JSON list of C-alpha atoms in Angstrom, two decimals:
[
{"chain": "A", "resi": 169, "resn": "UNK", "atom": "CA", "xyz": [19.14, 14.34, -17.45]},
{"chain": "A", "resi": 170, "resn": "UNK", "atom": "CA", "xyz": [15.29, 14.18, -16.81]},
{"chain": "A", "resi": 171, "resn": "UNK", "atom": "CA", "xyz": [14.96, 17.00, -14.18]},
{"chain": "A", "resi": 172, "resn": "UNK", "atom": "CA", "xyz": [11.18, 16.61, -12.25]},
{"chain": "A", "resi": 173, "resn": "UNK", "atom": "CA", "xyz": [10.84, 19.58, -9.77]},
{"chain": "A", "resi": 174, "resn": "UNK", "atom": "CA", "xyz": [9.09, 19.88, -6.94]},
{"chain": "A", "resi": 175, "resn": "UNK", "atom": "CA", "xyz": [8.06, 23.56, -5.39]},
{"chain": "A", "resi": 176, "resn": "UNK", "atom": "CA", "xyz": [8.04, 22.86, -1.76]},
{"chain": "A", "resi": 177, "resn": "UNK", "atom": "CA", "xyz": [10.13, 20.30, 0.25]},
{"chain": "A", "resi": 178, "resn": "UNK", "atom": "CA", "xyz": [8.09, 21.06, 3.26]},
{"chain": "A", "resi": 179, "resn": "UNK", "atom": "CA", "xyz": [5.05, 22.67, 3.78]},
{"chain": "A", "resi": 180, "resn": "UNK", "atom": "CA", "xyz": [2.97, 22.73, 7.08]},
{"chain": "A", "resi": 181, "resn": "UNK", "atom": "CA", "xyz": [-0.81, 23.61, 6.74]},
{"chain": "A", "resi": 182, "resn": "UNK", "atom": "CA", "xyz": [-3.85, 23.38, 8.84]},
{"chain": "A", "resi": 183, "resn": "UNK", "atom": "CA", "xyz": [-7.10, 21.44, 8.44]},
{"chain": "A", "resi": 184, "resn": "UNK", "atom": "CA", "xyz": [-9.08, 22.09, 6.28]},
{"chain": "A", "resi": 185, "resn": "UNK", "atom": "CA", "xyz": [-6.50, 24.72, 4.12]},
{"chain": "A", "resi": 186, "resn": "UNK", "atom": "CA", "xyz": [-7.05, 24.18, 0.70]},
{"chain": "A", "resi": 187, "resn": "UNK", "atom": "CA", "xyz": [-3.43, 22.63, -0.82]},
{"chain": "A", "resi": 188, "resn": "UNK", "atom": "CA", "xyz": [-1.20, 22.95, -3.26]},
{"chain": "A", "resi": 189, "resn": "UNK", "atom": "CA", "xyz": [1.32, 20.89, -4.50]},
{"chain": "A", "resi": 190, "resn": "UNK", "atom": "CA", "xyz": [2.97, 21.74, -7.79]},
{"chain": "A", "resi": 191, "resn": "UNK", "atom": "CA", "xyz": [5.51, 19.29, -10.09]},
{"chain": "A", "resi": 192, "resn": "UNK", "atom": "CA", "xyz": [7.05, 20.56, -13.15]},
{"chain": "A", "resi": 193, "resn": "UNK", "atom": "CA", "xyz": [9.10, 17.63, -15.58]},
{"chain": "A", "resi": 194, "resn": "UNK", "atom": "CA", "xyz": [11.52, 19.22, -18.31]},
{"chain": "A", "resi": 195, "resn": "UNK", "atom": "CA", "xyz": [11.53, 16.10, -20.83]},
{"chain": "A", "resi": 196, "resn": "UNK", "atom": "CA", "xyz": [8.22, 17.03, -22.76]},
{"chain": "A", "resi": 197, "resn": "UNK", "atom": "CA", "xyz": [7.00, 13.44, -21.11]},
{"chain": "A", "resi": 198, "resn": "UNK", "atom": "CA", "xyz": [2.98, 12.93, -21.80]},
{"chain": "A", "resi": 199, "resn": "UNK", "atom": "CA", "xyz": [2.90, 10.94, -18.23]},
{"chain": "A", "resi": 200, "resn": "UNK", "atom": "CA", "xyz": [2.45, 12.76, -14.68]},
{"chain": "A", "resi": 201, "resn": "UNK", "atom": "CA", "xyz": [2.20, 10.98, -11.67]},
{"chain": "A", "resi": 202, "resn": "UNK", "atom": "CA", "xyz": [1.22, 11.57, -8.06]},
{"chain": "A", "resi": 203, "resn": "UNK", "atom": "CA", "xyz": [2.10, 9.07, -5.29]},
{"chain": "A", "resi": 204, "resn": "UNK", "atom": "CA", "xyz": [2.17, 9.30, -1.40]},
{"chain": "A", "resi": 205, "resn": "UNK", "atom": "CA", "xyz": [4.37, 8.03, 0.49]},
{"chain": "A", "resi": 206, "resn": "UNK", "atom": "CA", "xyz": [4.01, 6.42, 3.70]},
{"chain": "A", "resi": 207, "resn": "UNK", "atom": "CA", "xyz": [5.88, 3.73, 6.04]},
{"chain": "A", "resi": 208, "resn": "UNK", "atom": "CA", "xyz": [4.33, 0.42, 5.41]},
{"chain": "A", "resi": 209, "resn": "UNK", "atom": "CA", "xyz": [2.59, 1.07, 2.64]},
{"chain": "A", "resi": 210, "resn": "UNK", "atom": "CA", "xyz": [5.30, 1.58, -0.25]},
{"chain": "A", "resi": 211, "resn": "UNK", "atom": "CA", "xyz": [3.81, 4.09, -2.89]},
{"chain": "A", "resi": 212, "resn": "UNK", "atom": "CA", "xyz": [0.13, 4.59, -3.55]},
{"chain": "A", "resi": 213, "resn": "UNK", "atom": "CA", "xyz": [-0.97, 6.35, -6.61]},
{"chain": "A", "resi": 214, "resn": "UNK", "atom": "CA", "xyz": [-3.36, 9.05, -6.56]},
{"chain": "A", "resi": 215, "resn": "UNK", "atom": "CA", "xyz": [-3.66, 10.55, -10.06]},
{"chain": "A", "resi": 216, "resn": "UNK", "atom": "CA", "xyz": [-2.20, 10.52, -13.20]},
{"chain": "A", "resi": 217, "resn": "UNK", "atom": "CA", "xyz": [-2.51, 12.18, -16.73]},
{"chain": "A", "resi": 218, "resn": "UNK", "atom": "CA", "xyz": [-1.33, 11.27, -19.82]},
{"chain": "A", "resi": 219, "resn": "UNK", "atom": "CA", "xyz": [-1.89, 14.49, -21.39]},
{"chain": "A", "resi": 220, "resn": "UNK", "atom": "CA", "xyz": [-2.63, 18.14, -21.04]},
{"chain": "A", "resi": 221, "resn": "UNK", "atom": "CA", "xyz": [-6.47, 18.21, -19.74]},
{"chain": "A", "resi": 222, "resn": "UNK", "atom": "CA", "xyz": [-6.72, 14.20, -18.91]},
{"chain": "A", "resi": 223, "resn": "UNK", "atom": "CA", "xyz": [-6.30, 13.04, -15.78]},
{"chain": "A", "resi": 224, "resn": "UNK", "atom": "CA", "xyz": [-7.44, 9.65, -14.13]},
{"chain": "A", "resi": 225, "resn": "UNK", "atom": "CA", "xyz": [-7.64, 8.41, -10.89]},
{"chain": "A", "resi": 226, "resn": "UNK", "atom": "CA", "xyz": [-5.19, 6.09, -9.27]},
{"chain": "A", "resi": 227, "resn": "UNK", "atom": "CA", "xyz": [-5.58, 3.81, -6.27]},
{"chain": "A", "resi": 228, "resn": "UNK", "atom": "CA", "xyz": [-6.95, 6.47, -3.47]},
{"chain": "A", "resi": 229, "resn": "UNK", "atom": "CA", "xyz": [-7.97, 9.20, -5.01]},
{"chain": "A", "resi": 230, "resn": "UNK", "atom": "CA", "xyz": [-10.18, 10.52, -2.14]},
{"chain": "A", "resi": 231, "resn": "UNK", "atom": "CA", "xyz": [-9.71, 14.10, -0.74]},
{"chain": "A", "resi": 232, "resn": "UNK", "atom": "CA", "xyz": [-7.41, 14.71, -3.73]},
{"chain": "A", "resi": 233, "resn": "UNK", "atom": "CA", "xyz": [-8.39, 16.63, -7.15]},
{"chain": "A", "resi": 234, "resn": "UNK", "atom": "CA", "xyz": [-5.61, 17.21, -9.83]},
{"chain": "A", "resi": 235, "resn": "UNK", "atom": "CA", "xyz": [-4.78, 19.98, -12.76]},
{"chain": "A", "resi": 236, "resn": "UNK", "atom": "CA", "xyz": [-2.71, 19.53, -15.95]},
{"chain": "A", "resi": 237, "resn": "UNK", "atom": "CA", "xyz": [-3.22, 22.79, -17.70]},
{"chain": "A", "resi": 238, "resn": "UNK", "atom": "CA", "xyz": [0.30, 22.58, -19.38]},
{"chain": "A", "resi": 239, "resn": "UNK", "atom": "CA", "xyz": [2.34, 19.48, -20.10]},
{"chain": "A", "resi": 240, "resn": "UNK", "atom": "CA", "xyz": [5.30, 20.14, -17.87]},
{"chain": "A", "resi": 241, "resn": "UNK", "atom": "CA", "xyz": [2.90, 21.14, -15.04]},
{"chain": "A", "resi": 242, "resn": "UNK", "atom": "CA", "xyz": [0.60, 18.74, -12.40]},
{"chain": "A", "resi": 243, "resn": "UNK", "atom": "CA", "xyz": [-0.65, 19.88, -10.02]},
{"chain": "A", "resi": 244, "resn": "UNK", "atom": "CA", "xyz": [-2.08, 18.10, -7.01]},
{"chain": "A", "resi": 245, "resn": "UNK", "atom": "CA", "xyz": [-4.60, 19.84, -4.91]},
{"chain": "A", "resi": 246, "resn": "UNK", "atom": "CA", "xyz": [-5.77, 19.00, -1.34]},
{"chain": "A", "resi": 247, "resn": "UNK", "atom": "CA", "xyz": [-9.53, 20.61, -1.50]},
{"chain": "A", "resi": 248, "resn": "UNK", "atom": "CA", "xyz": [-9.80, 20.67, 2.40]},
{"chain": "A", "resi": 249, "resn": "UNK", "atom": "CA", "xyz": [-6.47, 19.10, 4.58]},
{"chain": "A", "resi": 250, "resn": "UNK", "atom": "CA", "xyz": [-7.24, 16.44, 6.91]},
{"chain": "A", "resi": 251, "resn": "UNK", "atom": "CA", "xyz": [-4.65, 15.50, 9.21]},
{"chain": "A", "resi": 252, "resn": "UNK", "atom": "CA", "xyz": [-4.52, 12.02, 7.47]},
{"chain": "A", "resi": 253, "resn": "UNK", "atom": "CA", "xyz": [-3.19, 13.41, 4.47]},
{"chain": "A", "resi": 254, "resn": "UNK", "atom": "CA", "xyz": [-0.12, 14.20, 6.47]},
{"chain": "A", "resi": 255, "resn": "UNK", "atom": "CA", "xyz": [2.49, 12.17, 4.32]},
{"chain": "A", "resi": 256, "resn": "UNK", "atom": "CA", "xyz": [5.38, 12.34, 1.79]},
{"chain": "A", "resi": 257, "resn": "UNK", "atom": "CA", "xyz": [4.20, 13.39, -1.48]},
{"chain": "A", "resi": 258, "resn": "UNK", "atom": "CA", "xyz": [6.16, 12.56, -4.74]},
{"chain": "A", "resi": 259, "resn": "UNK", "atom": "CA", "xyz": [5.46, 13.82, -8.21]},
{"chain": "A", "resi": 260, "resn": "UNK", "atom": "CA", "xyz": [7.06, 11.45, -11.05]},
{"chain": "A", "resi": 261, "resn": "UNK", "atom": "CA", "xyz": [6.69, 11.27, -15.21]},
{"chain": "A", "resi": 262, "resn": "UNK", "atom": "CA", "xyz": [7.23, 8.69, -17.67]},
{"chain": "A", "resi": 263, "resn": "UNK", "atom": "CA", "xyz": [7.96, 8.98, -21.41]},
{"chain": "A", "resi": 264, "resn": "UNK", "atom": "CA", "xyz": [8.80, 6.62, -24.50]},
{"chain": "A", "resi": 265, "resn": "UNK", "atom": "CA", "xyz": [11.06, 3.64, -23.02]},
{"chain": "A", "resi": 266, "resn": "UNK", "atom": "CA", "xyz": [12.29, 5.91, -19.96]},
{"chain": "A", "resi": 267, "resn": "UNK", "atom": "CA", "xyz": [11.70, 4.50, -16.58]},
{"chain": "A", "resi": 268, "resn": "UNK", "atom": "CA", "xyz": [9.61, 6.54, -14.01]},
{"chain": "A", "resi": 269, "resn": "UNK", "atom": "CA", "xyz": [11.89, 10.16, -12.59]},
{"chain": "A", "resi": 270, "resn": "UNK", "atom": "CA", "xyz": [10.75, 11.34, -9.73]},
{"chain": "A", "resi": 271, "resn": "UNK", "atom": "CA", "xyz": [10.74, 14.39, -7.98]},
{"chain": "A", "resi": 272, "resn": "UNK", "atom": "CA", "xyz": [12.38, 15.35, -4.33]},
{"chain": "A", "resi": 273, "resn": "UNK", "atom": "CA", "xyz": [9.30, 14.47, -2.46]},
{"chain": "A", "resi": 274, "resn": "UNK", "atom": "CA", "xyz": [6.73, 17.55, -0.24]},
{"chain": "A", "resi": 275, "resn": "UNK", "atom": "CA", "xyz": [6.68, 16.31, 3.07]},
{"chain": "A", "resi": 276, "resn": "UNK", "atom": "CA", "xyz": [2.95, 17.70, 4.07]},
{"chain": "A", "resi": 277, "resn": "UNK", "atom": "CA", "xyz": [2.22, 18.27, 7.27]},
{"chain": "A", "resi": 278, "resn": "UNK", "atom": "CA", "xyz": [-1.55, 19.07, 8.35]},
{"chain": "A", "resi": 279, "resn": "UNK", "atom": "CA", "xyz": [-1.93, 20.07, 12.21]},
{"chain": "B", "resi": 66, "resn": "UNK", "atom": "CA", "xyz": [-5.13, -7.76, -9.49]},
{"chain": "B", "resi": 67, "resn": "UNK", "atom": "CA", "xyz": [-1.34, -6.97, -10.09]},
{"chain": "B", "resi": 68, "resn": "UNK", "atom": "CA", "xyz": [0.40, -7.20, -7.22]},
{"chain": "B", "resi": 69, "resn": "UNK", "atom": "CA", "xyz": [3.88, -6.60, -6.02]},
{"chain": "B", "resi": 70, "resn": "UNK", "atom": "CA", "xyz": [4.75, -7.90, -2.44]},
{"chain": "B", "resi": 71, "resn": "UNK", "atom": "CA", "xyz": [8.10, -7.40, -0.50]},
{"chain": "B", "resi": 72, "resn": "UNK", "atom": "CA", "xyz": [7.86, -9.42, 2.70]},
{"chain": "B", "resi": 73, "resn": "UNK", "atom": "CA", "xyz": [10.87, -7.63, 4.92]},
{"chain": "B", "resi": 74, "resn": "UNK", "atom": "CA", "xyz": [9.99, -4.25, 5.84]},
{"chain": "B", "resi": 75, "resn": "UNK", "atom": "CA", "xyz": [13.85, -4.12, 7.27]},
{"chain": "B", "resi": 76, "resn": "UNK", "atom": "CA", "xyz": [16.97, -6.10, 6.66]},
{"chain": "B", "resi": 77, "resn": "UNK", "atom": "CA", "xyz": [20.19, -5.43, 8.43]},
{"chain": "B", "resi": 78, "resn": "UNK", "atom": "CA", "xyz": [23.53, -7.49, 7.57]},
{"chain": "B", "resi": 79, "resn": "UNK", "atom": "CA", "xyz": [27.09, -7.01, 7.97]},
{"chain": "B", "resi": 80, "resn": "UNK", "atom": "CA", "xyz": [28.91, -5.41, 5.64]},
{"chain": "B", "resi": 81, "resn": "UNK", "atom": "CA", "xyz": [31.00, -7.79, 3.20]},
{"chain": "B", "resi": 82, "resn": "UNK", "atom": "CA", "xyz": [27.69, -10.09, 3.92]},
{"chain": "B", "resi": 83, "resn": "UNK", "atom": "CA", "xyz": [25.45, -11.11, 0.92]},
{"chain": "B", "resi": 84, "resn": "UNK", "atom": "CA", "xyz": [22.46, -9.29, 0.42]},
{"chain": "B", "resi": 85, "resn": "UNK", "atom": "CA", "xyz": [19.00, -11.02, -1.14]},
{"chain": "B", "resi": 86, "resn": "UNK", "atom": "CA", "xyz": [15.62, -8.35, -0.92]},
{"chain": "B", "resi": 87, "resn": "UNK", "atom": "CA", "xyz": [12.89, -10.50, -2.03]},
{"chain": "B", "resi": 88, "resn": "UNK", "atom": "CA", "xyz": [10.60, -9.51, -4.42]},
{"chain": "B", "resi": 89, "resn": "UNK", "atom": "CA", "xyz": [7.31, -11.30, -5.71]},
{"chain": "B", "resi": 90, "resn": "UNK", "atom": "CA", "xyz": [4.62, -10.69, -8.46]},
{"chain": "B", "resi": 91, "resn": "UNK", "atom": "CA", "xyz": [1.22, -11.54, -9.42]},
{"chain": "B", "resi": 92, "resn": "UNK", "atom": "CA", "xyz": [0.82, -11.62, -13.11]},
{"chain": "B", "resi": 93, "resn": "UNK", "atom": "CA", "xyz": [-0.26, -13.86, -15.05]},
{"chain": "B", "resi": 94, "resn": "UNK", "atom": "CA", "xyz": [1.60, -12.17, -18.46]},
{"chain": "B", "resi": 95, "resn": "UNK", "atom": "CA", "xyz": [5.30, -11.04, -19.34]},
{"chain": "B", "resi": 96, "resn": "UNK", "atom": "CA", "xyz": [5.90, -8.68, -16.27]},
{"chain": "B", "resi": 97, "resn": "UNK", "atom": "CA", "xyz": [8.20, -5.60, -16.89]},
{"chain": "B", "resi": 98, "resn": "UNK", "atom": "CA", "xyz": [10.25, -5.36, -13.53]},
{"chain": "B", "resi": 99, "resn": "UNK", "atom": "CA", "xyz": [12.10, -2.74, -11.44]},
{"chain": "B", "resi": 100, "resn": "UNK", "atom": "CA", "xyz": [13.91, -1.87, -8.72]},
{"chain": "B", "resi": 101, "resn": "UNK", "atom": "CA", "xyz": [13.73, 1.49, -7.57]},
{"chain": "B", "resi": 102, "resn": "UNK", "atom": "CA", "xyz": [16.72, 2.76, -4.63]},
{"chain": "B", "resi": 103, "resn": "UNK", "atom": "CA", "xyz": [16.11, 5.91, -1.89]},
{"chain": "B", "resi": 104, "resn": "UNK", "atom": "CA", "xyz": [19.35, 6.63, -0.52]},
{"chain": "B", "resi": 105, "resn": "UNK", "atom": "CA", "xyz": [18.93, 9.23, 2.49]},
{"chain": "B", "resi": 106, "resn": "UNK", "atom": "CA", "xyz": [17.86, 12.76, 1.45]},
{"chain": "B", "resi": 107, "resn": "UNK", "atom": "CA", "xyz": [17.88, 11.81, -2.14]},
{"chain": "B", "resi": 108, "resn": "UNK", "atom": "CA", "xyz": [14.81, 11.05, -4.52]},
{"chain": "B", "resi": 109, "resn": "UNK", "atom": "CA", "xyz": [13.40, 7.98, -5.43]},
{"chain": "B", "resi": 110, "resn": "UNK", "atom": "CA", "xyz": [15.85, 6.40, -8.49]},
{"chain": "B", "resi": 111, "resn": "UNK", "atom": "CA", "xyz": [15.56, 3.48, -11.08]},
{"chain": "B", "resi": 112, "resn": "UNK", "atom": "CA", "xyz": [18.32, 1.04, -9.93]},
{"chain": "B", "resi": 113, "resn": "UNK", "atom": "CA", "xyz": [17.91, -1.64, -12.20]},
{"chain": "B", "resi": 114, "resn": "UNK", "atom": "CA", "xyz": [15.06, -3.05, -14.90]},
{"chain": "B", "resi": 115, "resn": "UNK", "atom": "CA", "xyz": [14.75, -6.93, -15.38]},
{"chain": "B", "resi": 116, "resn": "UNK", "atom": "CA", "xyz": [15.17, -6.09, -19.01]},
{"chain": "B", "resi": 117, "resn": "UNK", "atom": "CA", "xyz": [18.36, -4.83, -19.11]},
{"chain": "B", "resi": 118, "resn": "UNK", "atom": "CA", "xyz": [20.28, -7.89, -17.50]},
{"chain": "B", "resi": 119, "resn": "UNK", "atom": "CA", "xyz": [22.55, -5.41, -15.99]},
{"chain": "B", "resi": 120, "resn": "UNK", "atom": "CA", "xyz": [24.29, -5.10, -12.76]},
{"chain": "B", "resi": 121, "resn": "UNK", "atom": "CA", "xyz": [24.58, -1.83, -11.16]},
{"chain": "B", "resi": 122, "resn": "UNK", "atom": "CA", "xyz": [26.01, -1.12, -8.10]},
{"chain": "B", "resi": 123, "resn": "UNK", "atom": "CA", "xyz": [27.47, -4.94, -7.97]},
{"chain": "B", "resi": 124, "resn": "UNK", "atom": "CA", "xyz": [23.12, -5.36, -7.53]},
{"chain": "B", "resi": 125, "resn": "UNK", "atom": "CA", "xyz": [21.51, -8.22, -9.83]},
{"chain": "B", "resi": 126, "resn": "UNK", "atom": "CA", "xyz": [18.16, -9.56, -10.51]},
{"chain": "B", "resi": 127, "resn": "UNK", "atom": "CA", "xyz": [16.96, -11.93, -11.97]},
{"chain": "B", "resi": 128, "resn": "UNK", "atom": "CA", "xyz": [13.19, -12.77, -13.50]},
{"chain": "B", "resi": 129, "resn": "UNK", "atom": "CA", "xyz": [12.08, -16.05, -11.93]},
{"chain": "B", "resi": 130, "resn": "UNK", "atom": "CA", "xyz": [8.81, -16.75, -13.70]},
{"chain": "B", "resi": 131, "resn": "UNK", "atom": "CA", "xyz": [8.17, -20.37, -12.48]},
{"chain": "B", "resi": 132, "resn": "UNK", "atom": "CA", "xyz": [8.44, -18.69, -9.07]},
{"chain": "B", "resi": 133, "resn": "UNK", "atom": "CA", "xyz": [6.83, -15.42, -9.92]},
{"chain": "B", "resi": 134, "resn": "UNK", "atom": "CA", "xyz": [9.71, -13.43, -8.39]},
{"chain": "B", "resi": 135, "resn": "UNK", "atom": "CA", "xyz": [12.40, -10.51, -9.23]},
{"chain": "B", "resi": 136, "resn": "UNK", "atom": "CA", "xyz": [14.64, -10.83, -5.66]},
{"chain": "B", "resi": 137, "resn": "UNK", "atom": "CA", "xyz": [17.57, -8.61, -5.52]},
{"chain": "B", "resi": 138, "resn": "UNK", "atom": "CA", "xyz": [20.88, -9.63, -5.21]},
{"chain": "B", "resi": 139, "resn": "UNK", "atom": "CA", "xyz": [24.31, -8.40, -4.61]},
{"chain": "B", "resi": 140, "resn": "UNK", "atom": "CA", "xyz": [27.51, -10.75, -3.07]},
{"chain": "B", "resi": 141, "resn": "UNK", "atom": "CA", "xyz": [29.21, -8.36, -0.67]},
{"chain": "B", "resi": 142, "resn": "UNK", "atom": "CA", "xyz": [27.11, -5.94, 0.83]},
{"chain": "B", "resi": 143, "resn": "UNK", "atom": "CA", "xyz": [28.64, -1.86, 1.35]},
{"chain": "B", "resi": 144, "resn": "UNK", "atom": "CA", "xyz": [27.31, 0.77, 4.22]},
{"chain": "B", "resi": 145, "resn": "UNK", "atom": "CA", "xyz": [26.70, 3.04, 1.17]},
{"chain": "B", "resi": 146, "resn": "UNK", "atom": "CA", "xyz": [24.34, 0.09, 0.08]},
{"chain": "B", "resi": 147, "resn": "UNK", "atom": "CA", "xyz": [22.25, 0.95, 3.49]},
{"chain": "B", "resi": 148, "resn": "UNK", "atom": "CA", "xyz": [18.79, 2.63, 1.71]},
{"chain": "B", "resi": 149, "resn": "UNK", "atom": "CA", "xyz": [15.19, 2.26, 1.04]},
{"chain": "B", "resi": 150, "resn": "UNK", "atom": "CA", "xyz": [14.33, -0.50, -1.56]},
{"chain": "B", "resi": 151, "resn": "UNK", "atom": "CA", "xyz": [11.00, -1.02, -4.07]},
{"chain": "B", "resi": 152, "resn": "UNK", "atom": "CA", "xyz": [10.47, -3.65, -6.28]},
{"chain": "B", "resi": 153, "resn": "UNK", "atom": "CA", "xyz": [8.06, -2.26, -9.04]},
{"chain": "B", "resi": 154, "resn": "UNK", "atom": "CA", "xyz": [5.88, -3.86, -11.84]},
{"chain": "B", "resi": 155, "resn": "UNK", "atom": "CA", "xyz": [4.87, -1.79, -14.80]},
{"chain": "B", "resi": 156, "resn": "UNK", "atom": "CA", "xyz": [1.14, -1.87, -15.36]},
{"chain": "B", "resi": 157, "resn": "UNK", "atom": "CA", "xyz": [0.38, -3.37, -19.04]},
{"chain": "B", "resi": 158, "resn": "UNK", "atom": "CA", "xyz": [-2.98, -1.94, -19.18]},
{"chain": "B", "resi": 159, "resn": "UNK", "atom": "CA", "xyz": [-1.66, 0.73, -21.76]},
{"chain": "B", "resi": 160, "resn": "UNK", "atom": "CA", "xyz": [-1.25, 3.13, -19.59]},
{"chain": "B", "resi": 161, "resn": "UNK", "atom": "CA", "xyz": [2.05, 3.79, -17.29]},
{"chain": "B", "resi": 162, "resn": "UNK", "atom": "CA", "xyz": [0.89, 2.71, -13.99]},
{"chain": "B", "resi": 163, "resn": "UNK", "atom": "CA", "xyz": [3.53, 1.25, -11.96]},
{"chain": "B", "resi": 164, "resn": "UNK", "atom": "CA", "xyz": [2.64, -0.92, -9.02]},
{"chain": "B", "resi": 165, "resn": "UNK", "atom": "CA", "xyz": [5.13, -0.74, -6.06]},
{"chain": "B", "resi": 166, "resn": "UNK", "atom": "CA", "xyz": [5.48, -3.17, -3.19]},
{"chain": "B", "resi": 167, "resn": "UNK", "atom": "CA", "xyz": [5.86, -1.62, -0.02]},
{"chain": "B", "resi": 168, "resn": "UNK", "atom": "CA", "xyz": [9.83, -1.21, 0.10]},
{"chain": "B", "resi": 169, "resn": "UNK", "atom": "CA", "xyz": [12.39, -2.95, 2.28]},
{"chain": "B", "resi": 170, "resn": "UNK", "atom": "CA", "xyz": [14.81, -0.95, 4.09]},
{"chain": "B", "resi": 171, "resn": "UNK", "atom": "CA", "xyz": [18.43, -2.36, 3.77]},
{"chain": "B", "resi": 172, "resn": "UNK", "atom": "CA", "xyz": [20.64, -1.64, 6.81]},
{"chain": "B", "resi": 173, "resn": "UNK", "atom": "CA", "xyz": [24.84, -2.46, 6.29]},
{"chain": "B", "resi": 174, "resn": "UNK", "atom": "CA", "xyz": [25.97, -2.77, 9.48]},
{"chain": "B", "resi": 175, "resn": "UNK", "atom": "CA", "xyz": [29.67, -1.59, 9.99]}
]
């Protein structure tokens, strides 16, 4: 069973902390995903890599920088927290003909 | 652009009630269909791919190109049915970008 981890379930930070949110997938997938999560507005992608070192921007990438130093890790970093990035933030991967796992979800919170 | 559109943000029925959560595409191609399930407290899971032709959960859906939709259906609705819903298209630009409506959120009243 395709096990995609999550480090934090909450976190509460303060504008402009820099932030870290870390995924780790245990199915050697090449895909990593970031999405938010917000009422309303269904999932919007942020970034995604297809392999260790390549990343590419999804639909609002703003505020948001990524690292994929090793395949089973993404990472999604907040460079300065804005209150607007408060939100629920799921990590997912994709391999070969398997549909999308996610993770548990960070609920971020930036006061 | 792709585009994936659920128009009910909510729907509440009565259990033992049929259930329908629409679902409807823009692509002009062969879309490759999902829908994904969030029960309470749990992570986002596939529920069923258009694909497959399976029924899970007593849940169905079928591909209606000529109408461009992918609504979700199950006869007798359960309160263990009561979750957040997305219908999701698989981007076919090579890469693995799924494109998500914005969920409907399935209530089974007792």
């Amino acid at each position: 069973d395709v096990k995609v981890t999550q480090s934090s379930r909450y976190l509460v930070k303060r504008t402009g902390e820099k932030v870290f949110l870390e995924c780790v997938q245990d199915m050697d997938h090449e895909n990593m995903f970031w999405y938010r999560q917000d009422p309303g507005l269904g999932l919007r992608l942020i970034y995604f890599s297809y392999d260790v070192k390549m990343k590419e921007k999804g639909d609002i990438p703003e505020g948001y920088s990524v690292s994929r130093e090793k395949k089973e890790r993404f990472s999604l970093i907040l460079e300065s927290a804005s209150t607007n990035q408060t939100s629920m933030y799921l990590c997912a991967s994709i391999g070969g003909n398997s549909p999308l796992h996610f993770g548990n979800g960070t609920r971020l919170t930036v006061t | 652009a792709q585009r994936v559109t659920q128009p009910e943000k909510l729907l509440s029925v009565f259990k033992g009630a049929p259930v329908e959560l629409k679902c409807n595409y823009s692509y002009s191609g062969s879309p490759e269909l999902f829908w994904y399930v969030q029960y309470s407290r749990q992570r986002l899971q596939l529920l069923l791919r258009h694909i497959s032709r399976e029924s899970i959960k007593g849940f169905t859906a079928d591909l209606n190109k000529g109408e461009t939709s992918f609504h979700l259906k199950k006869p007798f609705a359960q309160e263990e049915d009561s979750a957040m819903y997305y219908c999701a298209h698989k981007g076919t630009s090579g890469t693995y970008k799924y494109i998500f409506g914005t969920g409907t959120r399935l209530k089974v009243l007792a």
